[in-house]
Amino acid sequence: MIDLLSTRTRYIESSELAEIVSKIESLVNRGYRVIPFAVGEPDPSAIPIKELSKILADILAENPSSILYTPTEGIEDLRKEIANFIYRYDGYRVDYDNIIVTSGATLAIDLILRLFIDPGDIVIVENPSYINTIHALKSYGAKIIGVKMDSRGMDTYALEEILRSMDSNRVKLVYTMPLGQNPTGISMDLDRRRHLLELASQYNFIIVEDTAYNYLVLDNIYIPSLKSMDRERRVISVGTLSKVMGTGFRVGWTVLEEPIKSMAISIKQTVDFCAPAISQYLALEFLRRGLIDISIDRSRSIYRAKRDVLIEAVNTYISEAIYVKPIAGMFIMLHLPGIDGIKFAKELIEKYHVALLPGKPFYIDNSGRESIRICFARPSIEDIEIGIRYIADLYRSYISRS
Amino acid sequence: MIDLLSTRTRYIESSELAEIVSKIESLVNRGYRVIPFAVGEPDPSAIPIKELSKILADILAENPSSILYTPTEGIEDLRKEIANFIYRYDGYRVDYDNIIVTSGATLAIDLILRLFIDPGDIVIVENPSYINTIHALKSYGAKIIGVKMDSRGMDTYALEEILRSMDSNRVKLVYTMPLGQNPTGISMDLDRRRHLLELASQYNFIIVEDTAYNYLVLDNIYIPSLKSMDRERRVISVGTLSKVMGTGFRVGWTVLEEPIKSMAISIKQTVDFCAPAISQYLALEFLRRGLIDISIDRSRSIYRAKRDVLIEAVNTYISEAIYVKPIAGMFIMLHLPGIDGIKFAKELIEKYHVALLPGKPFYIDNSGRESIRICFARPSIEDIEIGIRYIADLYRSYISRS
């Protein structure tokens, strides 16, 4: 069969993360206690699981048709609730008819890339960026350019230089996760957002705004979403309930206008047919009954406390660490001068049973060697402190070896 | 934004079915009673919904992690249960590690096409064929050739002539739904299956076997699956629980061997990340507790009774109708000499509130004008009889007009 594979299949690379992830899974499956800094998943205790469980039982009992297909674009009532949610949390009004409910934000991003990307098209992302989007871009044969970040988010002045120096017509889109970015935890400030929108207008590209962590703002700040600042309809917003309802339900969305919306629905039908019905009905009640607000409030306060403990432990035990303190989301990236992050992560899981990911696979170029990504949502406060001390221990032994 | 769309987007066609589907939905949404021959969905009364509902409530209560991601290839225990199910119903042994759980068979087919199809590649399908696969093939830029069918399934002698007459190296794959095919209800007999496998070997192509209706055999017959007869590993099997557990859960699978399996998982991660966790846990219990056997037995007996009433009504009221009696699945295609199926379906929903689909959009060429597709799973026995009488009424008026 291998002789029959498509040329696009050549874009598939084996992930540098596979070995580390398999080490982690193998320990967990064998019943070892592992400190979980690796996967970007919510703390189940932040989510009202009992209520979800009750709703789930009622859905099928009250509506036998909920075992059947929904419209490809999603259940109408859910799309209305999402429109309302977007207004309250992302700060812009949207007609529910422009919302397409997808099998997670992952599928929304895939759909957008299918609609817009030809092999060889240039796509700009933050460097580092969300690894799943990087892989998706590669699978579509996009030429990916990374723009460096600082504590204020994507360096839009560096982006401007890139745009100036090249045939700008060839840049199709800029993908950004501007709040609590995965993997760095960095948020883009207001000036940078304005500048990015100006550049989109000047150089005619689309901005894909991934709002996965918009609902996990940890400090008392407000930064408007890019989409809410978008006067030229250049921003395509992609959202998800994964981080506040549960990653396993696969309920995401995107907002598209005609004629692109209809094209997206046509393609979507051949990919997922519809987002899972049971998850859609659950999401509908989660939003309608205000459980989402409870979940968001609880998540913010839990993750804020965890972040604060983490930062204090890092400052106490690893004074050499360079990082940006996250004001949103569930990630932080530590730069530990002198380490090889991939080797470091392997040794850390083997010797200390602390699971985290190296930063390098999230970078477009070959940088990020000295970085590690920590998700602080899952482990307990106690385990965060212990985990950081283990990381500090391993780091000390690294430094003394070199 | 339109100026930035990809070239692949040009393959997107607006569906000829859109207008009819929208007429049906509009009536249903306004509360009209419609006889549902249109959508290929199971009868909820055939499915043990109360048990599903109880299981759903328990899943979250007993395992809070079930709100989180599963491995991209699916929950290990579910893959083991599917391997067991395949052995019992599809008649071949498979290592669970070769099973990938997908967001419905739809996503499995999309994945396979992504892995194998380059624009311009030739793919052969039955004429007519499953409309969603036709659309997926078009979106990948495949050149689609249809092979005529008769009462014994795909005419493999016609296929052989096609293969002989062309540069056979360019045929990548043959897609078939060999049992209870959607849209015709026709099943491929044993001789044709043998012949198809011989041709695959001789002309070096892959067979994608869509087993969606394998578990809905209505008569007391046994036809082995293509995959169970496959000695050269040329058959890729795609399965789903949609028709026996519910179409909305989105639990399907495909069976792949290394190295293609790993490539498929890499791509899958960028499309659905994982199949919906809640649906996977539900499917696990559905299989483990033997509910699937109850559902299959009940479905077979319900659909057999509905098919028999339908056939008798057609013979009684529309003697001109040409059809093949389905021995499996939930579809039948009627050829009504003299009609234009698209106009017929529109008039039928408007005047009689009977919903069905014209056959033409399922055909690759411009044939199928006189055909209509009927799904007999959803309507009650009484409504099947009434629906066929309405179809006969409209047909009489058509004939007298021409």
Coordinates of N, CA and C in Angstrom, one line a residue, chain B residues 85-155:
Chain B
F85 N -15.8 -7.3 18.5 CA -17.0 -7.1 17.7 C -16.7 -7.4 16.2
I86 N -15.6 -6.9 15.7 CA -15.3 -7.2 14.3 C -15.1 -8.7 14.1
Y87 N -14.5 -9.4 15.0 CA -14.3 -10.8 14.9 C -15.7 -11.5 14.8
R88 N -16.6 -11.1 15.7 CA -17.9 -11.7 15.7 C -18.8 -11.4 14.5
Y89 N -18.7 -10.1 14.0 CA -19.7 -9.7 13.0 C -19.0 -9.6 11.6
D90 N -17.8 -9.2 11.5 CA -17.2 -9.1 10.2 C -16.3 -10.3 9.8
G91 N -16.1 -11.2 10.8 CA -15.5 -12.5 10.5 C -14.0 -12.5 10.3
Y92 N -13.3 -11.5 10.9 CA -11.8 -11.7 10.8 C -11.2 -11.2 12.1
R93 N -10.0 -11.7 12.4 CA -9.3 -11.4 13.6 C -8.4 -10.1 13.3
V94 N -8.4 -9.2 14.3 CA -7.6 -8.0 14.2 C -7.0 -7.7 15.5
D95 N -5.7 -7.3 15.5 CA -5.1 -6.9 16.7 C -5.7 -5.5 17.1
Y96 N -6.1 -5.3 18.3 CA -6.8 -4.0 18.7 C -5.9 -2.9 18.4
D97 N -4.5 -3.1 18.4 CA -3.6 -2.0 18.2 C -3.7 -1.4 16.8
N98 N -4.3 -2.2 15.9 CA -4.4 -1.7 14.5 C -5.7 -0.9 14.3
I99 N -6.5 -0.8 15.4 CA -7.8 -0.1 15.3 C -7.6 1.4 15.7
I100 N -8.1 2.3 14.8 CA -8.2 3.7 15.2 C -9.6 4.1 15.3
V101 N -10.0 4.6 16.5 CA -11.4 5.1 16.7 C -11.5 6.5 16.2
T102 N -12.4 6.7 15.3 CA -12.6 8.0 14.7 C -13.9 8.7 15.1
S103 N -14.0 10.0 14.8 CA -15.3 10.7 15.0 C -16.2 10.3 13.9
G104 N -16.8 9.1 14.0 CA -17.7 8.6 13.0 C -16.8 8.0 11.8
A105 N -17.5 7.1 11.0 CA -16.8 6.5 9.8 C -16.5 7.7 8.9
T106 N -17.3 8.7 8.9 CA -17.0 9.9 8.0 C -15.6 10.3 8.2
L107 N -15.1 10.5 9.4 CA -13.7 10.9 9.6 C -12.7 9.9 9.2
A108 N -13.1 8.6 9.3 CA -12.2 7.5 8.9 C -12.0 7.6 7.4
I109 N -13.1 7.8 6.6 CA -13.0 7.9 5.2 C -12.1 9.2 4.8
D110 N -12.4 10.3 5.5 CA -11.6 11.5 5.2 C -10.1 11.2 5.4
L111 N -9.8 10.6 6.5 CA -8.4 10.3 6.8 C -7.7 9.4 5.7
I112 N -8.5 8.4 5.3 CA -7.9 7.5 4.3 C -7.7 8.3 3.0
L113 N -8.6 9.2 2.6 CA -8.5 9.9 1.4 C -7.3 10.9 1.5
R114 N -7.1 11.5 2.7 CA -6.0 12.4 3.0 C -4.7 11.7 2.8
L115 N -4.7 10.4 3.3 CA -3.4 9.6 3.2 C -3.1 9.2 1.8
F116 N -4.1 9.0 0.9 CA -3.8 8.3 -0.4 C -4.1 9.2 -1.6
I117 N -4.9 10.2 -1.5 CA -5.4 10.8 -2.7 C -4.6 12.1 -3.0
D118 N -4.0 12.2 -4.2 CA -3.5 13.4 -4.8 C -4.5 13.9 -5.8
P119 N -4.6 15.2 -6.0 CA -5.5 15.7 -7.1 C -5.2 15.0 -8.4
G120 N -6.2 14.6 -9.1 CA -6.1 13.9 -10.4 C -6.0 12.4 -10.3
D121 N -5.8 11.9 -9.1 CA -5.9 10.4 -8.9 C -7.3 9.9 -9.2
I122 N -7.3 8.7 -9.8 CA -8.5 8.1 -10.2 C -9.0 7.2 -9.1
V123 N -10.3 7.4 -8.7 CA -10.9 6.6 -7.7 C -12.2 6.0 -8.3
I124 N -12.4 4.7 -8.1 CA -13.6 4.1 -8.7 C -14.6 3.8 -7.6
V125 N -15.9 4.1 -7.9 CA -17.0 3.9 -6.9 C -18.1 3.2 -7.6
E126 N -19.0 2.6 -6.9 CA -20.2 2.1 -7.5 C -21.0 3.3 -8.0
N127 N -21.8 3.1 -9.1 CA -22.6 4.2 -9.6 C -24.1 3.7 -9.5
P128 N -24.8 4.2 -8.6 CA -24.6 5.4 -7.6 C -23.8 4.9 -6.4
S129 N -23.3 5.9 -5.7 CA -22.5 5.7 -4.5 C -22.9 6.6 -3.3
Y130 N -22.3 6.4 -2.2 CA -22.7 7.2 -1.0 C -22.3 8.6 -1.2
I131 N -23.2 9.6 -1.1 CA -23.0 10.9 -1.6 C -21.9 11.6 -0.8
N132 N -21.8 11.3 0.5 CA -20.8 12.0 1.3 C -19.3 11.6 0.9
T133 N -19.2 10.4 0.5 CA -17.9 10.0 0.0 C -17.6 10.6 -1.4
I134 N -18.6 10.7 -2.2 CA -18.4 11.4 -3.5 C -18.0 12.8 -3.3
H135 N -18.6 13.6 -2.3 CA -18.2 14.9 -2.0 C -16.8 15.0 -1.5
A136 N -16.5 14.1 -0.6 CA -15.1 14.0 0.0 C -14.1 13.8 -1.2
L137 N -14.4 12.9 -2.0 CA -13.4 12.6 -3.2 C -13.3 13.9 -4.0
K138 N -14.4 14.6 -4.3 CA -14.3 15.8 -5.1 C -13.4 16.8 -4.4
S139 N -13.6 16.9 -3.0 CA -12.8 18.0 -2.3 C -11.3 17.7 -2.3
Y140 N -11.0 16.4 -2.5 CA -9.5 16.1 -2.7 C -9.1 16.1 -4.1
G141 N -10.0 16.5 -5.0 CA -9.6 16.6 -6.4 C -9.4 15.3 -7.1
A142 N -10.0 14.2 -6.6 CA -10.0 12.9 -7.2 C -10.8 12.9 -8.5
K143 N -10.3 12.1 -9.5 CA -11.2 11.9 -10.7 C -12.0 10.6 -10.4
I144 N -13.3 10.8 -10.4 CA -14.2 9.7 -10.0 C -14.8 9.0 -11.2
I145 N -14.6 7.7 -11.2 CA -15.3 6.9 -12.2 C -16.3 6.0 -11.5
G146 N -17.5 5.9 -12.1 CA -18.6 5.1 -11.5 C -18.7 3.8 -12.3
V147 N -18.9 2.7 -11.6 CA -19.1 1.4 -12.2 C -20.5 1.0 -12.0
K148 N -21.2 0.5 -13.0 CA -22.6 0.2 -12.9 C -22.9 -0.9 -11.9
M149 N -24.1 -1.0 -11.4 CA -24.4 -2.0 -10.5 C -25.6 -2.8 -11.1
D150 N -25.7 -4.0 -10.6 CA -27.0 -4.8 -10.9 C -27.4 -5.4 -9.6
S151 N -28.3 -6.4 -9.7 CA -28.8 -6.9 -8.4 C -27.8 -7.7 -7.6
R152 N -26.6 -8.0 -8.2 CA -25.6 -8.7 -7.5 C -24.5 -7.8 -7.0
G153 N -24.7 -6.5 -7.1 CA -23.7 -5.5 -6.6 C -22.9 -4.9 -7.7
M154 N -21.8 -4.3 -7.4 CA -20.9 -3.7 -8.4 C -20.6 -4.7 -9.5
D155 N -20.8 -4.2 -10.8 CA -20.5 -5.1 -11.9 C -19.0 -5.1 -12.1

